[in-house]
mmCIF file of C-alpha atoms and ligand atoms in Angstrom:
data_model
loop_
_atom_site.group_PDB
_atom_site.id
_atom_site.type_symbol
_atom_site.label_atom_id
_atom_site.label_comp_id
_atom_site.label_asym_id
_atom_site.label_seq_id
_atom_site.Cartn_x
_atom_site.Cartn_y
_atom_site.Cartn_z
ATOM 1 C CA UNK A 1 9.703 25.848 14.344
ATOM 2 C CA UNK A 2 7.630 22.505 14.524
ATOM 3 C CA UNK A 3 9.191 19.201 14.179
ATOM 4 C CA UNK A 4 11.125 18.360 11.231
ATOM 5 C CA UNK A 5 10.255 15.019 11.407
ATOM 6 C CA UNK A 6 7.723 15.071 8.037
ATOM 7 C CA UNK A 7 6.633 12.958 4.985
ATOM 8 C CA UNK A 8 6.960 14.879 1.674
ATOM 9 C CA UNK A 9 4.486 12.993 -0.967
ATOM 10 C CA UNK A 10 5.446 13.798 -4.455
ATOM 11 C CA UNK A 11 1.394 14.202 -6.681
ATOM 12 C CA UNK A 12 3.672 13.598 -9.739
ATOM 13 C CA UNK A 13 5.125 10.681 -8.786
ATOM 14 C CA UNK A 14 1.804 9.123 -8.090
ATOM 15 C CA UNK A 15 0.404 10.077 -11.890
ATOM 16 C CA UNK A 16 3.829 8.549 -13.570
ATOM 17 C CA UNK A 17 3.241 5.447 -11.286
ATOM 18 C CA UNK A 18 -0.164 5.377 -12.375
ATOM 19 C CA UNK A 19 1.043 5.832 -15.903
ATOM 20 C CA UNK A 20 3.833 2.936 -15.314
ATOM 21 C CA UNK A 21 0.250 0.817 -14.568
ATOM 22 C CA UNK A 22 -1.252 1.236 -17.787
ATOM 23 C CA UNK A 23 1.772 1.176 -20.218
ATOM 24 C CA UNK A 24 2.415 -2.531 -18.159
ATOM 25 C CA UNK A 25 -1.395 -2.925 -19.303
ATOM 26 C CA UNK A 26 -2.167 -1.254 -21.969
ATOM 27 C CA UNK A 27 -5.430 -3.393 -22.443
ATOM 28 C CA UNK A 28 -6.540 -3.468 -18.698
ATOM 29 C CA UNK A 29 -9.125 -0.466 -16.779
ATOM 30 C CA UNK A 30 -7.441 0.607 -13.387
ATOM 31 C CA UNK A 31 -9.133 0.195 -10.234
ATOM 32 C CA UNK A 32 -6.661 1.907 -8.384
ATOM 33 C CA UNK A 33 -6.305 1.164 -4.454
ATOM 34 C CA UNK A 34 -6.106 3.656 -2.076
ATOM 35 C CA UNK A 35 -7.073 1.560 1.198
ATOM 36 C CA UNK A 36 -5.889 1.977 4.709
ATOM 37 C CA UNK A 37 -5.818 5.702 4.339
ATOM 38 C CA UNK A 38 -4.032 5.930 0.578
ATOM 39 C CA UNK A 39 -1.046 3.096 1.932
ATOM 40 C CA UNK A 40 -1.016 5.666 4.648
ATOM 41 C CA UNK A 41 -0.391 8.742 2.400
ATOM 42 C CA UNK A 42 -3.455 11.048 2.931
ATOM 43 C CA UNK A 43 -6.648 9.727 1.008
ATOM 44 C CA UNK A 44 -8.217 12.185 -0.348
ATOM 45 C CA UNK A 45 -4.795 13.769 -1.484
ATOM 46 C CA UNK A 46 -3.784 10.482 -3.258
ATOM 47 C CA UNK A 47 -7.965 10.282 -5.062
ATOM 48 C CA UNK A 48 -7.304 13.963 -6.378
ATOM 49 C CA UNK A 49 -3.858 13.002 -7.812
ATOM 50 C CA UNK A 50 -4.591 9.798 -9.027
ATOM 51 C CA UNK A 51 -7.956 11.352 -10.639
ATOM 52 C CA UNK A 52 -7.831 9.705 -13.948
ATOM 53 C CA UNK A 53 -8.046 6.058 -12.772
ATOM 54 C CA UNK A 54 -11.083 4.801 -13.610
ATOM 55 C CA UNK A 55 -12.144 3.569 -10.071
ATOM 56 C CA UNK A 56 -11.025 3.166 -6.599
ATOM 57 C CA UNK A 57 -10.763 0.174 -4.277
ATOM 58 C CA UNK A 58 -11.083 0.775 -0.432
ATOM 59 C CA UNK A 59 -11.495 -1.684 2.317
ATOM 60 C CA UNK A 60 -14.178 -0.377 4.127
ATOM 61 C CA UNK A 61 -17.526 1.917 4.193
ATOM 62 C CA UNK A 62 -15.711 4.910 6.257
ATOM 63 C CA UNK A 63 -13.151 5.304 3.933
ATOM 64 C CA UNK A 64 -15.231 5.366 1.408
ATOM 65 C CA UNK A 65 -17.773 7.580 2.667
ATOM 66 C CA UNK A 66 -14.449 9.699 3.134
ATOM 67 C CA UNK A 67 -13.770 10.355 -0.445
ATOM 68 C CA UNK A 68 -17.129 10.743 -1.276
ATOM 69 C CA UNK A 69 -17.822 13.883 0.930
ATOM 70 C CA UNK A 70 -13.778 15.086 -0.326
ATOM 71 C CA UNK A 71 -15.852 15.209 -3.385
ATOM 72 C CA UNK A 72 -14.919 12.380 -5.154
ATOM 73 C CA UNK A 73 -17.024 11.304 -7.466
ATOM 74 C CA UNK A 74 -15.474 8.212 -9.477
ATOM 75 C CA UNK A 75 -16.788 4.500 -8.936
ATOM 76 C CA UNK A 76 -15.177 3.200 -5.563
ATOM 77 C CA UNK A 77 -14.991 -0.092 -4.896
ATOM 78 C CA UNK A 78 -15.713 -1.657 -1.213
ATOM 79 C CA UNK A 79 -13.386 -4.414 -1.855
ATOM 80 C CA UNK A 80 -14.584 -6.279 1.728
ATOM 81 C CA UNK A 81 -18.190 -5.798 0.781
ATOM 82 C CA UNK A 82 -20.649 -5.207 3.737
ATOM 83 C CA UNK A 83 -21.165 -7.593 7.073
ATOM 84 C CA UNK A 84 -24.717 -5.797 7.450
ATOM 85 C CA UNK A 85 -27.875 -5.017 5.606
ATOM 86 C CA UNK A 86 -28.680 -1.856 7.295
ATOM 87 C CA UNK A 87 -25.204 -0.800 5.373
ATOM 88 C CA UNK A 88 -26.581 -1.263 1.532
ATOM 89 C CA UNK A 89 -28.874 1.773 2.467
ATOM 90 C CA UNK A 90 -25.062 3.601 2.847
ATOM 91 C CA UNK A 91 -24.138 2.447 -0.073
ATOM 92 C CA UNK A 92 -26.910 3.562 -2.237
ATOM 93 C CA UNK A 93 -26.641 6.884 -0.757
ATOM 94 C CA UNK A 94 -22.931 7.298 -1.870
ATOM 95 C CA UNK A 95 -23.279 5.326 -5.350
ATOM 96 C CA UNK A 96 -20.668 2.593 -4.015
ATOM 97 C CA UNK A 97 -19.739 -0.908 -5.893
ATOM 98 C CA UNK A 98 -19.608 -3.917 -3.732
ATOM 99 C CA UNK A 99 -17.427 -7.060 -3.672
ATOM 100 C CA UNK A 100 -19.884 -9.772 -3.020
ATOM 101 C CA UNK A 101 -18.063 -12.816 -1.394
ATOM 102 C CA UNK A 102 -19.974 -14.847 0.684
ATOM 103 C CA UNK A 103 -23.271 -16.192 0.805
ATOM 104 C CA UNK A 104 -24.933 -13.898 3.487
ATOM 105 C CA UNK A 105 -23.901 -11.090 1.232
ATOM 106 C CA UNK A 106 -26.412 -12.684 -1.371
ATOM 107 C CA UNK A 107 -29.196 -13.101 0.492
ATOM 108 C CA UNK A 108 -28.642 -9.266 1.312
ATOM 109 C CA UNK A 109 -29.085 -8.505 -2.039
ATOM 110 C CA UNK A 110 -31.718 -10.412 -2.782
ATOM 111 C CA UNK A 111 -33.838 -9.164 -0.236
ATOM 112 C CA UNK A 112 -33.157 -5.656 -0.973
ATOM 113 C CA UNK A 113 -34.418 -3.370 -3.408
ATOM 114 C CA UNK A 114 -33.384 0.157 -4.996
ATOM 115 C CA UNK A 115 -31.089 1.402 -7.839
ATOM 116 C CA UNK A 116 -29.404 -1.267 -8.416
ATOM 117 C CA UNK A 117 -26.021 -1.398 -6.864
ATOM 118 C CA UNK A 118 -22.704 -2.458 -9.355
ATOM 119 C CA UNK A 119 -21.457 -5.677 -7.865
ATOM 120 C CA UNK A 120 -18.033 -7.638 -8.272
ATOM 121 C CA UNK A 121 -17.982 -11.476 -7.574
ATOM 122 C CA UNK A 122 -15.219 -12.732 -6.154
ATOM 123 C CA UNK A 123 -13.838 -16.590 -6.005
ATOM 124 C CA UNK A 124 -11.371 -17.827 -3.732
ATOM 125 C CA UNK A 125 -8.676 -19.524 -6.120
ATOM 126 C CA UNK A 126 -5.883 -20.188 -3.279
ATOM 127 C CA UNK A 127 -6.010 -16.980 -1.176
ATOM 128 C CA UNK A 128 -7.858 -18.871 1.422
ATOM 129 C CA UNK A 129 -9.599 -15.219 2.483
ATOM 130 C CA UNK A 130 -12.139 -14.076 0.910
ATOM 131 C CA UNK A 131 -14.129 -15.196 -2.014
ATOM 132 C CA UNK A 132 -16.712 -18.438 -3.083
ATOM 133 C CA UNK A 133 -15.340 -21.855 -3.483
ATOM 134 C CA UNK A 134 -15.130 -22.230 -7.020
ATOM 135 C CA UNK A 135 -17.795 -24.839 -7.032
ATOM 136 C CA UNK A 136 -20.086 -22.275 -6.017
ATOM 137 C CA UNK A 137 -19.129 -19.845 -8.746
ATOM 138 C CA UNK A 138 -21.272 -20.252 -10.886
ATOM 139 C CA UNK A 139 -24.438 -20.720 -8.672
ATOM 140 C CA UNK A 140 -23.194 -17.101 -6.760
ATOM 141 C CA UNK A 141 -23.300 -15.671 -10.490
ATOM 142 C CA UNK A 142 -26.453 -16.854 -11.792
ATOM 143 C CA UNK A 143 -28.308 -15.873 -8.260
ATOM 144 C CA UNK A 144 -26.188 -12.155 -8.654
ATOM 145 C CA UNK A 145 -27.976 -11.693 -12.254
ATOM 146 C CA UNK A 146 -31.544 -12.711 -11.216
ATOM 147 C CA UNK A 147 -31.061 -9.893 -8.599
ATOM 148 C CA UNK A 148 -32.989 -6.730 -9.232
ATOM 149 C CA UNK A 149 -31.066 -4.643 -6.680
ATOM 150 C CA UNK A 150 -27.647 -5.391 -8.679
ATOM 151 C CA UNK A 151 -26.657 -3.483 -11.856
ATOM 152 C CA UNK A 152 -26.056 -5.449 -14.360
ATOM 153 C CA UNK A 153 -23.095 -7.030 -15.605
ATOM 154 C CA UNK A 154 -21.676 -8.658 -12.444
ATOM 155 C CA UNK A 155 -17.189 -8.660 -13.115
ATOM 156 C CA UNK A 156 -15.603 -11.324 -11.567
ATOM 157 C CA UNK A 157 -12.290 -11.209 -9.176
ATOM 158 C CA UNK A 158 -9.392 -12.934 -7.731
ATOM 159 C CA UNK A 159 -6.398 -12.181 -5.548
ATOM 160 C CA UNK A 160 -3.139 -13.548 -6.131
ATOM 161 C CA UNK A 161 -1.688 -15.292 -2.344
ATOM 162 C CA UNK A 162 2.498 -15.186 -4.129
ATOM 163 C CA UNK A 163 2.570 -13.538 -6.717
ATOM 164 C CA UNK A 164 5.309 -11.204 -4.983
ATOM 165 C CA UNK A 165 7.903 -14.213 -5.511
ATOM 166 C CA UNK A 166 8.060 -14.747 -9.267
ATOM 167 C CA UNK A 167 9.732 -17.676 -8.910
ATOM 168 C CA UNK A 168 6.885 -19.704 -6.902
ATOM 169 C CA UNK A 169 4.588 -22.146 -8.311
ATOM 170 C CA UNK A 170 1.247 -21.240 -6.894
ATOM 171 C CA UNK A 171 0.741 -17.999 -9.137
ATOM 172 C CA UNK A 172 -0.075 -20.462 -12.323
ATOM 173 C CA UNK A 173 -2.013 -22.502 -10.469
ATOM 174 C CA UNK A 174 -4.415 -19.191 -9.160
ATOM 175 C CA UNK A 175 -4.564 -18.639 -13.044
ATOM 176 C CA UNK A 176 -5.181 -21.805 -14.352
ATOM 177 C CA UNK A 177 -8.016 -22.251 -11.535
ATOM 178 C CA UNK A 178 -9.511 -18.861 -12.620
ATOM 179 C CA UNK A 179 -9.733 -19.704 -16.017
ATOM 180 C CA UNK A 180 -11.153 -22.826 -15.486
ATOM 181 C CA UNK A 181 -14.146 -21.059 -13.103
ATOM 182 C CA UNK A 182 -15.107 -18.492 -15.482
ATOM 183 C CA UNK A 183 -15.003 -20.471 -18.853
ATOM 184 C CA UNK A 184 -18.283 -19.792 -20.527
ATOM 185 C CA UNK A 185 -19.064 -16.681 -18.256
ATOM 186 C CA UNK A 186 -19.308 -13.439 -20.444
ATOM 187 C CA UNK A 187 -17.400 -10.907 -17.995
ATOM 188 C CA UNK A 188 -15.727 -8.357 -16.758
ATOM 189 C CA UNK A 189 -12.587 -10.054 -15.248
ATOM 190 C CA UNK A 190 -9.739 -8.746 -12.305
ATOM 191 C CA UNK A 191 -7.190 -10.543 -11.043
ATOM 192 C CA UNK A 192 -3.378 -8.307 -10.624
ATOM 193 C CA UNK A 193 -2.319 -6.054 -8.026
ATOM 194 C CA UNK A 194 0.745 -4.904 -8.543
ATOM 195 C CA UNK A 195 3.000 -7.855 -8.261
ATOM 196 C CA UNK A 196 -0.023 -8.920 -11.117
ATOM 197 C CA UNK A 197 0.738 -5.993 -13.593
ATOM 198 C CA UNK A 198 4.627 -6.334 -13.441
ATOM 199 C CA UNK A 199 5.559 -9.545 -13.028
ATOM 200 C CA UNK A 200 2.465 -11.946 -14.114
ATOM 201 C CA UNK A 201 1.170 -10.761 -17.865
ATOM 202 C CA UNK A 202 -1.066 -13.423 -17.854
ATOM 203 C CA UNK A 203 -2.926 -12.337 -14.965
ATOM 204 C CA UNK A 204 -4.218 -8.778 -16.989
ATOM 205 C CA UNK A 205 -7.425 -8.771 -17.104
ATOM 206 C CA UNK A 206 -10.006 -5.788 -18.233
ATOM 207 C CA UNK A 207 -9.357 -4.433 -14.641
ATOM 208 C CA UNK A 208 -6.101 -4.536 -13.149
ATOM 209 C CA UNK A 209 -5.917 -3.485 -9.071
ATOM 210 C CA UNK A 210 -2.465 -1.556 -8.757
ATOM 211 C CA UNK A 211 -1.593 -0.774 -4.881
ATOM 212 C CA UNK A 212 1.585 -0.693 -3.757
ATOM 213 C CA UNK A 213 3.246 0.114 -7.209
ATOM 214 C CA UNK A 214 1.239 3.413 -6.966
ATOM 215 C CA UNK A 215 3.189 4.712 -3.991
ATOM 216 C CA UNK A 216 6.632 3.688 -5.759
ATOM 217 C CA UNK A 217 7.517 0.346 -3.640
ATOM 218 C CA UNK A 218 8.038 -2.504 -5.737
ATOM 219 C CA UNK A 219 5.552 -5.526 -4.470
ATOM 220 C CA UNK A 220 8.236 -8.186 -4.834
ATOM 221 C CA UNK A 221 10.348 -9.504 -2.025
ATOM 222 C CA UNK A 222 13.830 -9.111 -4.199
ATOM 223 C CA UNK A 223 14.150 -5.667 -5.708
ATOM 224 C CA UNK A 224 13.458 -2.229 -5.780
ATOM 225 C CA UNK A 225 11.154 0.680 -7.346
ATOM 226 C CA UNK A 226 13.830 1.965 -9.532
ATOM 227 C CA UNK A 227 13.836 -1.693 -10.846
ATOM 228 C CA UNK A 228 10.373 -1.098 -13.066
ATOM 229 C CA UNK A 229 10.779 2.598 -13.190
ATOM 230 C CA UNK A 230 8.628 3.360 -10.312
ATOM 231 C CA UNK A 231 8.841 6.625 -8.426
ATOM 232 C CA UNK A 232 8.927 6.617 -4.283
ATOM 233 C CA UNK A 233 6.271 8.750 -3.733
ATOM 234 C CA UNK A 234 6.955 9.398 0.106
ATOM 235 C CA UNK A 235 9.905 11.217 1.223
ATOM 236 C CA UNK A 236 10.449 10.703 4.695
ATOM 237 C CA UNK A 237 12.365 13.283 6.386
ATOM 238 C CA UNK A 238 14.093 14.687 9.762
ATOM 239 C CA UNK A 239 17.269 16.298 11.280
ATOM 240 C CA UNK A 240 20.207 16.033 13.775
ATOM 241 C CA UNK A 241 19.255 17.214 16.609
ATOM 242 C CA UNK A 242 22.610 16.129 18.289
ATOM 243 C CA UNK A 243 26.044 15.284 17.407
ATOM 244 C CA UNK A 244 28.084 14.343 20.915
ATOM 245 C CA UNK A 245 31.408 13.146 21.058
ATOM 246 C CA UNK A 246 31.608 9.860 22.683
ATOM 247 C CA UNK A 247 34.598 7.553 24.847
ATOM 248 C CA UNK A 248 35.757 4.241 23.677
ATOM 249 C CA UNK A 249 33.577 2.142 26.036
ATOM 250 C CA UNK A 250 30.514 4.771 26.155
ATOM 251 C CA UNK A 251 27.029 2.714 25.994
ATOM 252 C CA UNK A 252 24.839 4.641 23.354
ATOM 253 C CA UNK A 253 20.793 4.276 23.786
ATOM 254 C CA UNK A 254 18.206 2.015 26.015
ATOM 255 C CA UNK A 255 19.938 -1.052 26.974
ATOM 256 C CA UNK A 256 23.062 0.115 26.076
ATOM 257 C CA UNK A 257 23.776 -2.487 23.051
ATOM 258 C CA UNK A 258 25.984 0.065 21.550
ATOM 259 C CA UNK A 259 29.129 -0.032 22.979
ATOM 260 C CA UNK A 260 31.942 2.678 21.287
ATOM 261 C CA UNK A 261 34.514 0.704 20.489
ATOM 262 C CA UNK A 262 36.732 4.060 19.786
ATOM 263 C CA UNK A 263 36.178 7.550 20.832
ATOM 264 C CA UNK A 264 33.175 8.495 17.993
ATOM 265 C CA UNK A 265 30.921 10.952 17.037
ATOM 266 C CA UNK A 266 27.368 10.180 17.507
ATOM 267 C CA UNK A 267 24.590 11.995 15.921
ATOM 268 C CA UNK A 268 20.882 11.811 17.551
ATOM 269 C CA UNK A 269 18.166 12.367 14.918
ATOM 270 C CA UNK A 270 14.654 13.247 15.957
ATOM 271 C CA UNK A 271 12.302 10.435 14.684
ATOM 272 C CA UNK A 272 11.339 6.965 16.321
ATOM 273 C CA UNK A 273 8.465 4.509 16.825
ATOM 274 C CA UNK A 274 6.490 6.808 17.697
ATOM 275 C CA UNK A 275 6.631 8.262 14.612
ATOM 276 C CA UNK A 276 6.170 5.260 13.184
ATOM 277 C CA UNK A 277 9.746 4.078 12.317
ATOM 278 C CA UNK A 278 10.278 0.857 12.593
ATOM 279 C CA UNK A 279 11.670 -0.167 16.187
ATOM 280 C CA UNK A 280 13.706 -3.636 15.182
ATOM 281 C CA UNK A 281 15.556 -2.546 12.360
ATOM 282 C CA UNK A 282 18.149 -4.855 12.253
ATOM 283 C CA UNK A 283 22.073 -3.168 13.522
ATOM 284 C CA UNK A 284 23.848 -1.383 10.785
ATOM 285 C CA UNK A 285 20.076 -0.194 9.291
ATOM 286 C CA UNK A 286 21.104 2.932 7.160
ATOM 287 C CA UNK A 287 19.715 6.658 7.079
ATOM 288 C CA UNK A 288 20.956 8.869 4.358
ATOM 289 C CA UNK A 289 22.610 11.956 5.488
ATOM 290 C CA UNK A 290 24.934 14.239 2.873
ATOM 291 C CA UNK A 291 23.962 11.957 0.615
ATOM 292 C CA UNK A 292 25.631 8.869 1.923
ATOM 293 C CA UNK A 293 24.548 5.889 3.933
ATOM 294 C CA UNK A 294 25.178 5.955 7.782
ATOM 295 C CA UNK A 295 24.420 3.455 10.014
ATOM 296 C CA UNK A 296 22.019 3.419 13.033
ATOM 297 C CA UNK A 297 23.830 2.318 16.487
ATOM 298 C CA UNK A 298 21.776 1.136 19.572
ATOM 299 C CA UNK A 299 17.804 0.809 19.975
ATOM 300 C CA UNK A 300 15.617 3.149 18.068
ATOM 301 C CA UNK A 301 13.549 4.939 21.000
ATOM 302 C CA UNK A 302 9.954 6.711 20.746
ATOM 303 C CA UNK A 303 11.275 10.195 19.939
ATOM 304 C CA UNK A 304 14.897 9.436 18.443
ATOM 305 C CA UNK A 305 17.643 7.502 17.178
ATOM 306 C CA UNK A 306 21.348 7.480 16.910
ATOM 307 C CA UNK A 307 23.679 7.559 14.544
ATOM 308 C CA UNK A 308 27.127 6.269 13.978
ATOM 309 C CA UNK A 309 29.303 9.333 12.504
ATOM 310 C CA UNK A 310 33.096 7.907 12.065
ATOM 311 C CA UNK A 311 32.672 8.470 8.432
ATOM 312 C CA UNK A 312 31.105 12.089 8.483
ATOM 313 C CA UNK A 313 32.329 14.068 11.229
ATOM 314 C CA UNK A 314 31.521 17.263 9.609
ATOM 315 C CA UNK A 315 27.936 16.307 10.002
ATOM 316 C CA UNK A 316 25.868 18.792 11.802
ATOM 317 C CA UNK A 317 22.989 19.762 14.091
ATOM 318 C CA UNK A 318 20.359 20.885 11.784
ATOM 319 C CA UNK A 319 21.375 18.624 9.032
ATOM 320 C CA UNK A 320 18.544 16.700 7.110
ATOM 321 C CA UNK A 321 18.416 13.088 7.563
ATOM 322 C CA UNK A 322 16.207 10.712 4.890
ATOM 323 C CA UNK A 323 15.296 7.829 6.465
ATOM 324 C CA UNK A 324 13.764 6.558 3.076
ATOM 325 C CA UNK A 325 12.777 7.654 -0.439
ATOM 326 C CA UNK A 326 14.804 8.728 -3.220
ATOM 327 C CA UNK A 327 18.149 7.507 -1.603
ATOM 328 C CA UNK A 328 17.179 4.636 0.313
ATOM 329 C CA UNK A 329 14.420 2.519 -0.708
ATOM 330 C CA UNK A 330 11.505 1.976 1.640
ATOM 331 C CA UNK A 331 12.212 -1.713 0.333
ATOM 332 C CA UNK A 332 15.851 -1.722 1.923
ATOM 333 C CA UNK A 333 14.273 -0.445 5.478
ATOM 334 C CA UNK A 334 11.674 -2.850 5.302
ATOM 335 C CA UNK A 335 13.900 -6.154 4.666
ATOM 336 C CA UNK A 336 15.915 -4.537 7.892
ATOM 337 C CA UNK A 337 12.933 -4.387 9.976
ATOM 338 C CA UNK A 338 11.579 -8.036 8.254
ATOM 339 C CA UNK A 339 8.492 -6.736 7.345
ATOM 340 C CA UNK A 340 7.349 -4.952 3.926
ATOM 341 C CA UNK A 341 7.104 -1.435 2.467
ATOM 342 C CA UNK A 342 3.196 -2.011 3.006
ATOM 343 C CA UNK A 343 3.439 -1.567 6.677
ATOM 344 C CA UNK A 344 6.321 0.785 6.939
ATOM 345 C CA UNK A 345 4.165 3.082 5.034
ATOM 346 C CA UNK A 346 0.999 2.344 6.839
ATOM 347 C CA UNK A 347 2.563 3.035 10.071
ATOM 348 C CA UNK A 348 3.389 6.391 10.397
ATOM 349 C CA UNK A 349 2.047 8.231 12.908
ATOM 350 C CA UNK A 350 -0.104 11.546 13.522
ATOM 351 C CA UNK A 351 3.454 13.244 14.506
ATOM 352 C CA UNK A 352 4.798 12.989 11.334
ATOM 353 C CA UNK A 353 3.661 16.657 9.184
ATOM 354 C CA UNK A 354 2.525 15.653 5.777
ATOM 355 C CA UNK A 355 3.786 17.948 2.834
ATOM 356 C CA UNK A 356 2.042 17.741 -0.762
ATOM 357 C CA UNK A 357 4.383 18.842 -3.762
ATOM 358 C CA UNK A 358 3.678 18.532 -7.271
HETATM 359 C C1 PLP B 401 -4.880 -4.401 -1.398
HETATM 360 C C2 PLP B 401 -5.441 -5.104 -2.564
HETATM 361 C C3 PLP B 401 -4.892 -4.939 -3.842
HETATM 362 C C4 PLP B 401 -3.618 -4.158 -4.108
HETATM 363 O O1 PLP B 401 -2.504 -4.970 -3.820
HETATM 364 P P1 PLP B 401 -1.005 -4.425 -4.037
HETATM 365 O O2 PLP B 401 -0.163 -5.585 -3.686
HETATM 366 O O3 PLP B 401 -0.839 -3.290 -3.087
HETATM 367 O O4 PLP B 401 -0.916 -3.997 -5.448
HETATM 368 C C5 PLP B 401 -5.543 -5.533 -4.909
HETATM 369 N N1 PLP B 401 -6.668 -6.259 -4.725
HETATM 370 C C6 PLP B 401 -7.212 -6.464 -3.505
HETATM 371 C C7 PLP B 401 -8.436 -7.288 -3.376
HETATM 372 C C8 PLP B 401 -6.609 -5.905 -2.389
HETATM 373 O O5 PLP B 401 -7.144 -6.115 -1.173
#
């Protein structure tokens, strides 16, 4: 049989998350996000299940180009625009919408001609990435709609810097700045991502940009999915592939940081960073196995890690271990590991066999 070690991704859970998006919105048009391969999920799988947003967001031409020949045929958004001209060519060919956030990107556009290409203008209001200086808002817009290579109307976009801490200051302040740039322009606006949609109503605009919320990982730094009735959509799965019995004094893993401080059980589960799990999870990090937490002892290696079985000795080679989803958030792993449910989910490896239920 070939490794256990797999990611189940759950279609329905992806359409109810959707459908969490738009009852949060009911006013707003989703431009769902499905960069960096679907938030590592399989892109084409998440476009087909996620079919009834009205447009995508991806971060670059290849990804794009990606859905397009998996027959995808809904607007997609390249939300980092192009760095060269030869690329608008590309992105005729495949019918894609462009962000448009710096100057050279203009001039691009202005020296270019063809069906005209649907364009979104985005304005730096505190991101300090991408976008114009809102000074140069409105002289960006007005040279966008003298363009003959841009389809007409131009939207206008943001991105939110905090809006994952609802407590901090700087989320008003993107808003307020926003408002202030477009007054008098008659657009199509975006501003949320997720943190946007569920935690910053004022930040709705005719297109919201879900992400993370799709998968079923809350985007703020203090809670969990189940919090706003988001679904995890990943599963991630393996087994015992071990359970030795161990001396008081018995070192457990590389570097031998474990130290049995009684004669224990320890289970060895096959998954590791080179599957993609994170390798400083903090000590004590749980898996869930029968259903209860257990906690990892010693350094997670490339192939494996180990388990600390006083509490269930009846556990057994074969057994299936979760290492997150339904009963342990990809959240909880993540604030172990001090990272994010972004990367954690963005990191798995080739090793790991995908599964697609309904
Ligand atoms: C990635 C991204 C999003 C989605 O953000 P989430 O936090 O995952 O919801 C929205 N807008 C832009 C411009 C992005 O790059």
């Amino acid at each position: 049989m070939s490794r256990a070690t797999r990611a189940s991704i759950s279609l329905s859970a992806l359409r109810h998350n959707l459908a969490i998006a738009r009852q949060r919105a009911p006013r707003s048009q989703q431009l769902a996000i499905i960069k960096a391969n679907g938030y590592g999920h399989g892109i084409e799988q998440v476009a087909r299940a996620l079919g009834t947003a009205e447009a995508f967001g991806v971060a670059c031409l290849d990804e794009a180009i990606r859905l397009r020949q998996a027959g995808v045929s809904r607007a997609i958004v390249l939300l980092e625009g192009i760095v060269r001209e030869a690329d608008l060519d590309i992105v005729r060919a495949h019918r894609l919408s462009l962000v448009v956030h710096q100057s050279a990107q203009l001039a691009m556009l202005e020296n270019s001609v063809g069906t005209p290409i649907p364009v979104w203008l985005k304005v730096d209001t505190g991101m300090g990435r991408l976008g114009f200086a809102v000074e140069q808002l409105a002289g960006a817009w007005s040279r966008l709609q003298a363009c003959k290579g841009v389809e007409q109307p131009v939207r206008i976009m943001t991105h939110l810097a905090n809006a994952d801490d609802r407590t901090d200051t700087t989320t008003d302040k993107q808003l307020d700045c926003f408002a202030t740039a477009v007054e008098g322009m008659d657009a199509e606006l975006s501003v949320a991502n997720s943190a946007g949609i569920l935690g910053w109503p004022k930040s709705h605009g005719h297109w919201n940009r879900p992400g993370i919320m799709l998968y079923g990982v809350s985007p703020f730094n203090n809670d969990t999915a189940g919090d706003h009735g988001l679904r995890p959509v990943m599963q991630l799965h393996s087994e015992l592939i071990a359970v030795n019995l161990h001396r008081a004094g018995d070192a457990v893993g590389y570097g031998g940081h474990w130290i049995c401080p009684e004669a224990m059980p320890v289970g060895v589960v096959a998954i590791g960073y080179g599957d993609g799990y994170p390798r400083h999870v903090a000590p004590g990090t749980p898996v869930s196995l029968h259903g209860r937490q257990v906690p990892i002892i010693g350094t997670v290696s490339m192939d494996m890690l180990c388990l600390d079985l006083r509490d269930l000795p009846e556990a057994q080679i074969g057994d299936t271990v979760e290492l997150w989803g339904d009963s342990l958030p990809v959240e909880t792993i993540a604030r172990q590991a001090g990272t994010i449910g972004y990367e954690l989910l963005c990191q798995l490896t080739r090793r790991v066999r995908f599964d697609y239920v309904d």
